[in-house]
PDB file of C-alpha atoms in Angstrom:
ATOM      1  CA  MET B   1      26.142 -24.899  54.404  1.00  0.00           C
ATOM      2  CA  PHE B   2      28.489 -22.943  52.210  1.00  0.00           C
ATOM      3  CA  TYR B   3      30.091 -21.336  55.335  1.00  0.00           C
ATOM      4  CA  TYR B   4      31.067 -24.566  57.067  1.00  0.00           C
ATOM      5  CA  PHE B   5      32.127 -25.928  53.857  1.00  0.00           C
ATOM      6  CA  THR B   6      34.545 -23.056  53.346  1.00  0.00           C
ATOM      7  CA  ILE B   7      35.617 -23.511  57.010  1.00  0.00           C
ATOM      8  CA  PHE B   8      36.438 -27.201  56.502  1.00  0.00           C
ATOM      9  CA  MET B   9      38.392 -26.642  53.212  1.00  0.00           C
ATOM     10  CA  ALA B  10      40.443 -23.940  55.001  1.00  0.00           C
ATOM     11  CA  VAL B  11      41.235 -26.320  58.036  1.00  0.00           C
ATOM     12  CA  TYR B  12      42.004 -29.033  55.550  1.00  0.00           C
ATOM     13  CA  ALA B  13      44.298 -26.989  53.607  1.00  0.00           C
ATOM     14  CA  LEU B  14      46.100 -25.581  56.636  1.00  0.00           C
ATOM     15  CA  LEU B  15      46.610 -29.156  57.950  1.00  0.00           C
ATOM     16  CA  THR B  16      47.845 -30.402  54.546  1.00  0.00           C
ATOM     17  CA  LEU B  17      50.373 -27.381  54.400  1.00  0.00           C
ATOM     18  CA  THR B  18      51.482 -27.862  58.119  1.00  0.00           C
ATOM     19  CA  LEU B  19      52.136 -31.437  57.453  1.00  0.00           C
ATOM     20  CA  ALA B  20      53.920 -30.945  54.196  1.00  0.00           C
ATOM     21  CA  LEU B  21      56.336 -28.509  56.075  1.00  0.00           C
ATOM     22  CA  LEU B  22      56.858 -31.024  58.938  1.00  0.00           C
ATOM     23  CA  GLY B  23      57.544 -33.487  56.110  1.00  0.00           C
ATOM     24  CA  THR B  24      60.978 -32.170  55.717  1.00  0.00           C
ATOM     25  CA  VAL B  25      61.899 -33.495  59.002  1.00  0.00           C
ATOM     26  CA  SER B  26      59.214 -36.265  59.624  1.00  0.00           C
ATOM     27  CA  LYS B  27      58.483 -39.318  57.419  1.00  0.00           C
ATOM     28  CA  LEU B  28      55.318 -39.830  58.951  1.00  0.00           C
ATOM     29  CA  ALA B  29      54.320 -36.154  58.376  1.00  0.00           C
ATOM     30  CA  ALA B  30      55.173 -36.487  54.786  1.00  0.00           C
ATOM     31  CA  PHE B  31      53.266 -39.414  54.296  1.00  0.00           C
ATOM     32  CA  ALA B  32      50.205 -37.908  56.055  1.00  0.00           C
ATOM     33  CA  SER B  33      50.456 -34.832  53.771  1.00  0.00           C
ATOM     34  CA  LYS B  34      50.467 -36.710  50.512  1.00  0.00           C
ATOM     35  CA  LEU B  35      47.477 -38.849  51.710  1.00  0.00           C
ATOM     36  CA  LEU B  36      45.429 -35.746  52.335  1.00  0.00           C
ATOM     37  CA  ILE B  37      46.466 -34.418  48.812  1.00  0.00           C
ATOM     38  CA  ALA B  38      45.353 -37.618  47.414  1.00  0.00           C
ATOM     39  CA  TYR B  39      41.976 -37.843  48.963  1.00  0.00           C
ATOM     40  CA  MET B  40      41.177 -34.114  48.137  1.00  0.00           C
ATOM     41  CA  ILE B  41      42.042 -34.587  44.461  1.00  0.00           C
ATOM     42  CA  MET B  42      40.068 -37.940  44.397  1.00  0.00           C
ATOM     43  CA  CYS B  43      37.037 -36.145  45.910  1.00  0.00           C
ATOM     44  CA  PHE B  44      37.286 -33.325  43.278  1.00  0.00           C
ATOM     45  CA  CYS B  45      37.739 -35.950  40.346  1.00  0.00           C
ATOM     46  CA  ALA B  46      34.658 -37.923  41.638  1.00  0.00           C
ATOM     47  CA  ILE B  47      32.509 -34.746  41.940  1.00  0.00           C
ATOM     48  CA  TYR B  48      33.554 -34.030  38.396  1.00  0.00           C
ATOM     49  CA  GLY B  49      32.912 -37.660  37.263  1.00  0.00           C
ATOM     50  CA  VAL B  50      29.203 -37.305  38.670  1.00  0.00           C
ATOM     51  CA  ALA B  51      28.724 -34.074  36.565  1.00  0.00           C
ATOM     52  CA  ALA B  52      30.327 -35.572  33.360  1.00  0.00           C
ATOM     53  CA  SER B  53      28.039 -38.533  33.717  1.00  0.00           C
ATOM     54  CA  ILE B  54      24.959 -36.335  34.004  1.00  0.00           C
ATOM     55  CA  VAL B  55      26.128 -34.248  30.812  1.00  0.00           C
ATOM     56  CA  LEU B  56      27.041 -37.156  28.830  1.00  0.00           C
ATOM     57  CA  THR B  57      24.171 -39.546  29.391  1.00  0.00           C
ATOM     58  CA  PRO B  58      21.652 -37.735  26.748  1.00  0.00           C
ATOM     59  CA  PHE B  59      24.277 -38.313  24.252  1.00  0.00           C
ATOM     60  CA  GLY B  60      24.652 -41.957  25.132  1.00  0.00           C
ATOM     61  CA  LYS B  61      28.295 -41.432  25.915  1.00  0.00           C
ATOM     62  CA  ASN B  62      28.217 -41.907  29.737  1.00  0.00           C
ATOM     63  CA  VAL B  63      29.372 -45.432  29.975  1.00  0.00           C
ATOM     64  CA  ALA B  64      31.581 -45.231  26.842  1.00  0.00           C
ATOM     65  CA  ILE B  65      33.863 -42.371  28.162  1.00  0.00           C
ATOM     66  CA  THR B  66      33.052 -41.124  31.613  1.00  0.00           C
ATOM     67  CA  GLN B  67      35.466 -43.388  33.360  1.00  0.00           C
ATOM     68  CA  TRP B  68      38.088 -42.678  30.858  1.00  0.00           C
ATOM     69  CA  THR B  69      37.944 -38.894  31.062  1.00  0.00           C
ATOM     70  CA  VAL B  70      37.659 -38.793  34.759  1.00  0.00           C
ATOM     71  CA  GLY B  71      40.745 -41.167  34.999  1.00  0.00           C
ATOM     72  CA  ARG B  72      42.787 -38.936  32.652  1.00  0.00           C
ATOM     73  CA  LEU B  73      41.812 -35.933  35.056  1.00  0.00           C
ATOM     74  CA  PHE B  74      43.061 -37.994  38.009  1.00  0.00           C
ATOM     75  CA  ARG B  75      46.356 -38.581  36.213  1.00  0.00           C
ATOM     76  CA  TRP B  76      47.077 -35.049  35.381  1.00  0.00           C
ATOM     77  CA  THR B  77      46.244 -33.707  38.796  1.00  0.00           C
ATOM     78  CA  LEU B  78      47.362 -36.456  41.184  1.00  0.00           C
ATOM     79  CA  GLY B  79      50.377 -37.501  39.158  1.00  0.00           C
ATOM     80  CA  PRO B  80      52.254 -34.387  39.305  1.00  0.00           C
ATOM     81  CA  ALA B  81      50.899 -33.488  42.760  1.00  0.00           C
ATOM     82  CA  LEU B  82      52.778 -36.584  44.009  1.00  0.00           C
ATOM     83  CA  GLY B  83      55.646 -36.735  41.699  1.00  0.00           C
ATOM     84  CA  VAL B  84      54.581 -40.137  40.153  1.00  0.00           C
ATOM     85  CA  GLN B  85      55.381 -40.837  36.598  1.00  0.00           C
ATOM     86  CA  PHE B  86      54.958 -44.057  34.298  1.00  0.00           C
ATOM     87  CA  GLU B  87      56.633 -46.092  31.682  1.00  0.00           C
ATOM     88  CA  VAL B  88      54.028 -48.112  29.838  1.00  0.00           C
ATOM     89  CA  GLU B  89      55.193 -50.895  27.330  1.00  0.00           C
ATOM     90  CA  ASN B  90      52.809 -51.982  24.448  1.00  0.00           C
ATOM     91  CA  GLU B  91      50.287 -49.378  25.372  1.00  0.00           C
ATOM     92  CA  ASP B  92      48.649 -50.112  22.035  1.00  0.00           C
ATOM     93  CA  GLY B  93      47.449 -53.304  23.465  1.00  0.00           C
ATOM     94  CA  MET B  94      45.107 -51.206  25.613  1.00  0.00           C
ATOM     95  CA  TRP B  95      43.248 -49.788  22.409  1.00  0.00           C
ATOM     96  CA  LYS B  96      43.561 -52.153  19.497  1.00  0.00           C
ATOM     97  CA  ASP B  97      40.902 -54.650  20.503  1.00  0.00           C
ATOM     98  CA  ARG B  98      37.310 -54.038  21.667  1.00  0.00           C
ATOM     99  CA  PRO B  99      35.835 -55.568  23.757  1.00  0.00           C
ATOM    100  CA  VAL B 100      38.072 -57.453  25.991  1.00  0.00           C
ATOM    101  CA  VAL B 101      38.397 -58.179  29.566  1.00  0.00           C
ATOM    102  CA  PHE B 102      41.306 -56.390  31.059  1.00  0.00           C
ATOM    103  CA  VAL B 103      43.046 -58.115  34.243  1.00  0.00           C
ATOM    104  CA  GLY B 104      45.621 -56.411  36.203  1.00  0.00           C
ATOM    105  CA  ASN B 105      47.452 -57.103  39.624  1.00  0.00           C
ATOM    106  CA  HIS B 106      46.064 -54.878  42.247  1.00  0.00           C
ATOM    107  CA  GLN B 107      48.392 -53.447  45.041  1.00  0.00           C
ATOM    108  CA  SER B 108      46.901 -50.379  46.720  1.00  0.00           C
ATOM    109  CA  GLU B 109      44.661 -47.520  46.504  1.00  0.00           C
ATOM    110  CA  LEU B 110      47.445 -45.981  44.388  1.00  0.00           C
ATOM    111  CA  ASP B 111      46.002 -48.427  41.415  1.00  0.00           C
ATOM    112  CA  LEU B 112      43.393 -45.537  40.930  1.00  0.00           C
ATOM    113  CA  LEU B 113      46.255 -43.223  39.607  1.00  0.00           C
ATOM    114  CA  ILE B 114      47.484 -46.204  37.481  1.00  0.00           C
ATOM    115  CA  LEU B 115      44.177 -46.691  35.976  1.00  0.00           C
ATOM    116  CA  GLY B 116      44.098 -42.910  35.271  1.00  0.00           C
ATOM    117  CA  ARG B 117      47.161 -43.476  33.171  1.00  0.00           C
ATOM    118  CA  ILE B 118      46.113 -46.326  31.197  1.00  0.00           C
ATOM    119  CA  PHE B 119      42.324 -46.909  31.345  1.00  0.00           C
ATOM    120  CA  PRO B 120      40.793 -46.912  27.731  1.00  0.00           C
ATOM    121  CA  GLN B 121      37.581 -45.571  26.426  1.00  0.00           C
ATOM    122  CA  TYR B 122      34.627 -47.870  26.288  1.00  0.00           C
ATOM    123  CA  CYS B 123      35.499 -49.623  29.388  1.00  0.00           C
ATOM    124  CA  SER B 124      34.021 -50.135  32.708  1.00  0.00           C
ATOM    125  CA  VAL B 125      35.827 -50.976  36.038  1.00  0.00           C
ATOM    126  CA  SER B 126      34.622 -53.541  38.342  1.00  0.00           C
ATOM    127  CA  ALA B 127      34.554 -53.233  42.047  1.00  0.00           C
ATOM    128  CA  LYS B 128      33.221 -54.899  45.305  1.00  0.00           C
ATOM    129  CA  SER B 129      29.669 -53.717  46.001  1.00  0.00           C
ATOM    130  CA  SER B 130      30.454 -52.080  49.395  1.00  0.00           C
ATOM    131  CA  LEU B 131      32.266 -49.391  47.295  1.00  0.00           C
ATOM    132  CA  LYS B 132      28.837 -48.217  45.940  1.00  0.00           C
ATOM    133  CA  HIS B 133      27.954 -46.546  49.170  1.00  0.00           C
ATOM    134  CA  THR B 134      31.381 -44.584  49.458  1.00  0.00           C
ATOM    135  CA  PRO B 135      30.898 -40.936  49.352  1.00  0.00           C
ATOM    136  CA  PHE B 136      32.182 -39.257  46.249  1.00  0.00           C
ATOM    137  CA  LEU B 137      33.979 -42.281  44.748  1.00  0.00           C
ATOM    138  CA  GLY B 138      30.955 -44.598  45.036  1.00  0.00           C
ATOM    139  CA  TRP B 139      28.608 -41.988  43.636  1.00  0.00           C
ATOM    140  CA  PHE B 140      30.876 -41.478  40.730  1.00  0.00           C
ATOM    141  CA  MET B 141      31.298 -45.247  39.974  1.00  0.00           C
ATOM    142  CA  GLN B 142      27.501 -45.555  40.193  1.00  0.00           C
ATOM    143  CA  ALA B 143      26.781 -42.748  37.880  1.00  0.00           C
ATOM    144  CA  SER B 144      29.302 -43.979  35.313  1.00  0.00           C
ATOM    145  CA  GLY B 145      28.162 -47.547  35.003  1.00  0.00           C
ATOM    146  CA  ALA B 146      30.766 -49.504  37.010  1.00  0.00           C
ATOM    147  CA  ILE B 147      30.343 -53.222  37.442  1.00  0.00           C
ATOM    148  CA  PHE B 148      29.676 -53.836  41.208  1.00  0.00           C
ATOM    149  CA  ILE B 149      30.178 -57.461  42.181  1.00  0.00           C
ATOM    150  CA  ASP B 150      28.890 -58.897  45.647  1.00  0.00           C
ATOM    151  CA  ARG B 151      31.026 -61.956  46.119  1.00  0.00           C
ATOM    152  CA  ALA B 152      28.919 -62.905  48.930  1.00  0.00           C
ATOM    153  CA  ASN B 153      25.740 -63.302  46.782  1.00  0.00           C
ATOM    154  CA  ARG B 154      26.226 -65.580  43.781  1.00  0.00           C
ATOM    155  CA  THR B 155      22.917 -64.540  42.226  1.00  0.00           C
ATOM    156  CA  SER B 156      23.772 -60.748  42.425  1.00  0.00           C
ATOM    157  CA  ALA B 157      27.401 -61.437  40.862  1.00  0.00           C
ATOM    158  CA  LEU B 158      26.066 -63.489  37.982  1.00  0.00           C
ATOM    159  CA  SER B 159      23.455 -60.680  37.269  1.00  0.00           C
ATOM    160  CA  ALA B 160      26.274 -58.212  36.992  1.00  0.00           C
ATOM    161  CA  PHE B 161      28.217 -60.324  34.664  1.00  0.00           C
ATOM    162  CA  ASP B 162      25.204 -60.717  32.600  1.00  0.00           C
ATOM    163  CA  ASN B 163      24.639 -57.130  32.448  1.00  0.00           C
ATOM    164  CA  ALA B 164      28.306 -56.778  31.550  1.00  0.00           C
ATOM    165  CA  ILE B 165      28.168 -59.324  28.760  1.00  0.00           C
ATOM    166  CA  LYS B 166      25.112 -57.432  27.254  1.00  0.00           C
ATOM    167  CA  GLN B 167      27.253 -54.267  27.228  1.00  0.00           C
ATOM    168  CA  MET B 168      29.986 -56.123  25.408  1.00  0.00           C
ATOM    169  CA  LYS B 169      27.876 -57.391  22.836  1.00  0.00           C
ATOM    170  CA  SER B 170      25.770 -54.255  22.205  1.00  0.00           C
ATOM    171  CA  ASN B 171      28.331 -51.486  22.710  1.00  0.00           C
ATOM    172  CA  GLY B 172      31.650 -53.139  22.413  1.00  0.00           C
ATOM    173  CA  GLN B 173      32.246 -52.126  26.081  1.00  0.00           C
ATOM    174  CA  SER B 174      35.448 -53.762  27.674  1.00  0.00           C
ATOM    175  CA  ALA B 175      35.714 -54.610  31.460  1.00  0.00           C
ATOM    176  CA  TRP B 176      38.673 -54.105  33.730  1.00  0.00           C
ATOM    177  CA  ILE B 177      38.788 -56.590  36.634  1.00  0.00           C
ATOM    178  CA  PHE B 178      41.322 -57.200  39.554  1.00  0.00           C
ATOM    179  CA  PRO B 179      41.542 -60.980  39.694  1.00  0.00           C
ATOM    180  CA  GLU B 180      43.278 -61.048  42.950  1.00  0.00           C
ATOM    181  CA  GLY B 181      40.089 -59.667  44.414  1.00  0.00           C
ATOM    182  CA  THR B 182      41.538 -57.537  47.028  1.00  0.00           C
ATOM    183  CA  ARG B 183      44.807 -55.242  47.349  1.00  0.00           C
ATOM    184  CA  SER B 184      48.037 -57.114  48.329  1.00  0.00           C
ATOM    185  CA  TYR B 185      49.866 -54.372  49.812  1.00  0.00           C
ATOM    186  CA  THR B 186      52.819 -56.422  48.940  1.00  0.00           C
ATOM    187  CA  THR B 187      56.499 -55.280  48.816  1.00  0.00           C
ATOM    188  CA  GLU B 188      57.475 -58.350  46.884  1.00  0.00           C
ATOM    189  CA  THR B 189      57.111 -59.461  43.276  1.00  0.00           C
ATOM    190  CA  ILE B 190      54.156 -61.742  44.063  1.00  0.00           C
ATOM    191  CA  MET B 191      50.398 -62.027  43.200  1.00  0.00           C
ATOM    192  CA  LEU B 192      47.820 -63.436  45.434  1.00  0.00           C
ATOM    193  CA  PRO B 193      45.684 -66.189  43.975  1.00  0.00           C
ATOM    194  CA  PHE B 194      43.374 -65.450  41.170  1.00  0.00           C
ATOM    195  CA  LYS B 195      39.516 -65.451  41.555  1.00  0.00           C
ATOM    196  CA  LYS B 196      37.699 -66.900  38.444  1.00  0.00           C
ATOM    197  CA  GLY B 197      35.027 -64.506  37.677  1.00  0.00           C
ATOM    198  CA  ALA B 198      36.890 -62.359  35.202  1.00  0.00           C
ATOM    199  CA  PHE B 199      37.881 -65.654  33.257  1.00  0.00           C
ATOM    200  CA  HIS B 200      34.134 -66.839  33.397  1.00  0.00           C
ATOM    201  CA  LEU B 201      33.022 -63.568  32.077  1.00  0.00           C
ATOM    202  CA  ALA B 202      35.552 -63.574  29.113  1.00  0.00           C
ATOM    203  CA  VAL B 203      34.655 -66.957  28.200  1.00  0.00           C
ATOM    204  CA  GLN B 204      30.896 -66.406  28.318  1.00  0.00           C
ATOM    205  CA  ALA B 205      31.256 -63.394  26.117  1.00  0.00           C
ATOM    206  CA  GLN B 206      33.891 -65.071  23.942  1.00  0.00           C
ATOM    207  CA  VAL B 207      36.101 -62.233  24.139  1.00  0.00           C
ATOM    208  CA  PRO B 208      39.910 -62.077  24.728  1.00  0.00           C
ATOM    209  CA  ILE B 209      41.602 -61.470  27.912  1.00  0.00           C
ATOM    210  CA  VAL B 210      44.308 -58.750  28.057  1.00  0.00           C
ATOM    211  CA  PRO B 211      46.675 -59.005  30.909  1.00  0.00           C
ATOM    212  CA  VAL B 212      48.100 -55.766  32.425  1.00  0.00           C
ATOM    213  CA  VAL B 213      51.209 -56.135  34.761  1.00  0.00           C
ATOM    214  CA  ILE B 214      51.912 -53.275  37.178  1.00  0.00           C
ATOM    215  CA  GLN B 215      55.358 -53.385  38.701  1.00  0.00           C
ATOM    216  CA  ASN B 216      55.718 -53.588  42.455  1.00  0.00           C
ATOM    217  CA  TYR B 217      55.830 -50.041  43.455  1.00  0.00           C
ATOM    218  CA  SER B 218      56.696 -50.159  47.135  1.00  0.00           C
ATOM    219  CA  HIS B 219      59.509 -47.818  46.292  1.00  0.00           C
ATOM    220  CA  VAL B 220      56.772 -45.202  45.723  1.00  0.00           C
ATOM    221  CA  LEU B 221      54.278 -46.154  48.179  1.00  0.00           C
ATOM    222  CA  ASN B 222      54.828 -48.444  51.016  1.00  0.00           C
ATOM    223  CA  LEU B 223      52.038 -48.466  53.304  1.00  0.00           C
ATOM    224  CA  LYS B 224      53.700 -50.901  55.932  1.00  0.00           C
ATOM    225  CA  ASP B 225      56.609 -48.215  56.174  1.00  0.00           C
ATOM    226  CA  LYS B 226      54.340 -45.385  55.857  1.00  0.00           C
ATOM    227  CA  THR B 227      56.467 -43.839  53.025  1.00  0.00           C
ATOM    228  CA  PHE B 228      55.176 -42.174  49.996  1.00  0.00           C
ATOM    229  CA  ARG B 229      58.024 -40.881  47.507  1.00  0.00           C
ATOM    230  CA  PRO B 230      58.170 -39.492  44.054  1.00  0.00           C
ATOM    231  CA  GLY B 231      59.211 -42.222  41.350  1.00  0.00           C
ATOM    232  CA  THR B 232      58.336 -44.059  38.097  1.00  0.00           C
ATOM    233  CA  ILE B 233      56.320 -47.064  37.820  1.00  0.00           C
ATOM    234  CA  ARG B 234      56.654 -49.454  35.040  1.00  0.00           C
ATOM    235  CA  ILE B 235      53.389 -51.045  33.357  1.00  0.00           C
ATOM    236  CA  LYS B 236      53.378 -53.595  30.692  1.00  0.00           C
ATOM    237  CA  VAL B 237      50.497 -54.781  28.647  1.00  0.00           C
ATOM    238  CA  LEU B 238      50.718 -58.324  27.584  1.00  0.00           C
ATOM    239  CA  GLU B 239      49.505 -60.028  24.342  1.00  0.00           C
ATOM    240  CA  LYS B 240      45.722 -61.056  24.381  1.00  0.00           C
ATOM    241  CA  VAL B 241      44.637 -64.456  25.324  1.00  0.00           C
ATOM    242  CA  GLU B 242      41.941 -65.769  23.121  1.00  0.00           C
ATOM    243  CA  THR B 243      38.777 -67.536  24.559  1.00  0.00           C
ATOM    244  CA  GLN B 244      37.192 -68.429  21.339  1.00  0.00           C
ATOM    245  CA  GLY B 245      36.065 -71.905  21.339  1.00  0.00           C
ATOM    246  CA  LEU B 246      36.197 -72.435  24.940  1.00  0.00           C
ATOM    247  CA  GLU B 247      33.113 -73.791  26.417  1.00  0.00           C
ATOM    248  CA  GLY B 248      33.298 -72.565  29.968  1.00  0.00           C
ATOM    249  CA  THR B 249      33.990 -75.952  31.606  1.00  0.00           C
ATOM    250  CA  LYS B 250      35.952 -76.162  34.772  1.00  0.00           C
ATOM    251  CA  GLU B 251      38.864 -77.370  33.155  1.00  0.00           C
ATOM    252  CA  ASP B 252      38.808 -74.732  30.533  1.00  0.00           C
ATOM    253  CA  VAL B 253      38.706 -71.922  33.055  1.00  0.00           C
ATOM    254  CA  ASP B 254      41.116 -73.379  35.341  1.00  0.00           C
ATOM    255  CA  ARG B 255      43.652 -73.817  32.393  1.00  0.00           C
ATOM    256  CA  LEU B 256      42.890 -70.109  31.472  1.00  0.00           C
ATOM    257  CA  VAL B 257      43.454 -68.850  34.994  1.00  0.00           C
ATOM    258  CA  GLU B 258      46.700 -70.770  35.284  1.00  0.00           C
ATOM    259  CA  LYS B 259      48.077 -69.597  31.903  1.00  0.00           C
ATOM    260  CA  VAL B 260      47.247 -65.914  32.524  1.00  0.00           C
ATOM    261  CA  ARG B 261      48.387 -65.899  36.052  1.00  0.00           C
ATOM    262  CA  ASN B 262      51.663 -67.615  35.242  1.00  0.00           C
ATOM    263  CA  ASP B 263      52.414 -65.153  32.433  1.00  0.00           C
ATOM    264  CA  MET B 264      51.692 -62.123  34.617  1.00  0.00           C
ATOM    265  CA  VAL B 265      53.876 -63.514  37.599  1.00  0.00           C
ATOM    266  CA  LYS B 266      56.762 -64.120  35.237  1.00  0.00           C
ATOM    267  CA  GLU B 267      56.534 -60.746  33.904  1.00  0.00           C
ATOM    268  CA  LEU B 268      56.050 -58.959  37.351  1.00  0.00           C
ATOM    269  CA  GLU B 269      59.317 -60.985  38.446  1.00  0.00           C
ATOM    270  CA  ALA B 270      61.314 -59.857  35.359  1.00  0.00           C
ATOM    271  CA  MET B 271      60.357 -56.172  36.077  1.00  0.00           C
ATOM    272  CA  GLY B 272      61.922 -56.567  39.572  1.00  0.00           C
ATOM    273  CA  LEU B 273      61.412 -53.998  42.423  1.00  0.00           C
ATOM    274  CA  GLY B 274      61.396 -50.320  41.759  1.00  0.00           C
ATOM    275  CA  ASP B 275      64.463 -48.109  42.081  1.00  0.00           C
ATOM    276  CA  LYS B 276      65.396 -48.075  45.797  1.00  0.00           C
ATOM    277  CA  LYS B 277      68.021 -45.277  45.468  1.00  0.00           C
ATOM    278  CA  SER B 278      65.842 -42.533  46.726  1.00  0.00           C
ATOM    279  CA  GLN B 279      64.937 -44.336  49.892  1.00  0.00           C
TER     280      GLN B 279
END
């Protein structure tokens, strides 16, 4: 087994290096080489995350800090490897309250790196249930207490939220949810319609919502154009939105969704598109 793994790694490294060299003359080769680098680092960090979960579980710290520590490792490895940097405004808003429900706009797989930059301790990320079976990443997410949501199964989704509420009340555990429900892959300053799960969760738990706006970063990663460039991505943490006193009626939740989404879209538009000079 070790022999075959060594052969695989050698071929993978050679292919990545070859594509990186070809990337000086081919946009597509440069794009492919960075994807291979990203996938390899992601697998390494996920394996580390499974090990960290095993080590931290006896100390009661698995759910509390595993996703945070893996995120930071991801940031300090993948960020420099890809030349991606961040400017974060109001970062204190990620830490000063607990528990809360964080909601952020969802653009592409690169959001994993963004979470690595800003993800706080005592927070669990939510994900669609199909990711549970993804090698490496899915194993890590299961081991570290991620909130898996099966949108096709209402009973299962409600059960996942019930468990999240229990964690919020007993351990002060926050939750991170992408309310768009899927990656937009947009090259414009727009957001998809929001699903209501995150807002129902916040109201039922009577905890604040903290919106996090991520600048459109098609100047860094543009999957439609097959380009992956170094660059800086802006992030802004907005002021929390209280849910205390809301009863969870349809009208309450609808108003909450509308307010949060409008605030986030307004900020996203104000950020504008990233610097296109390098393109």
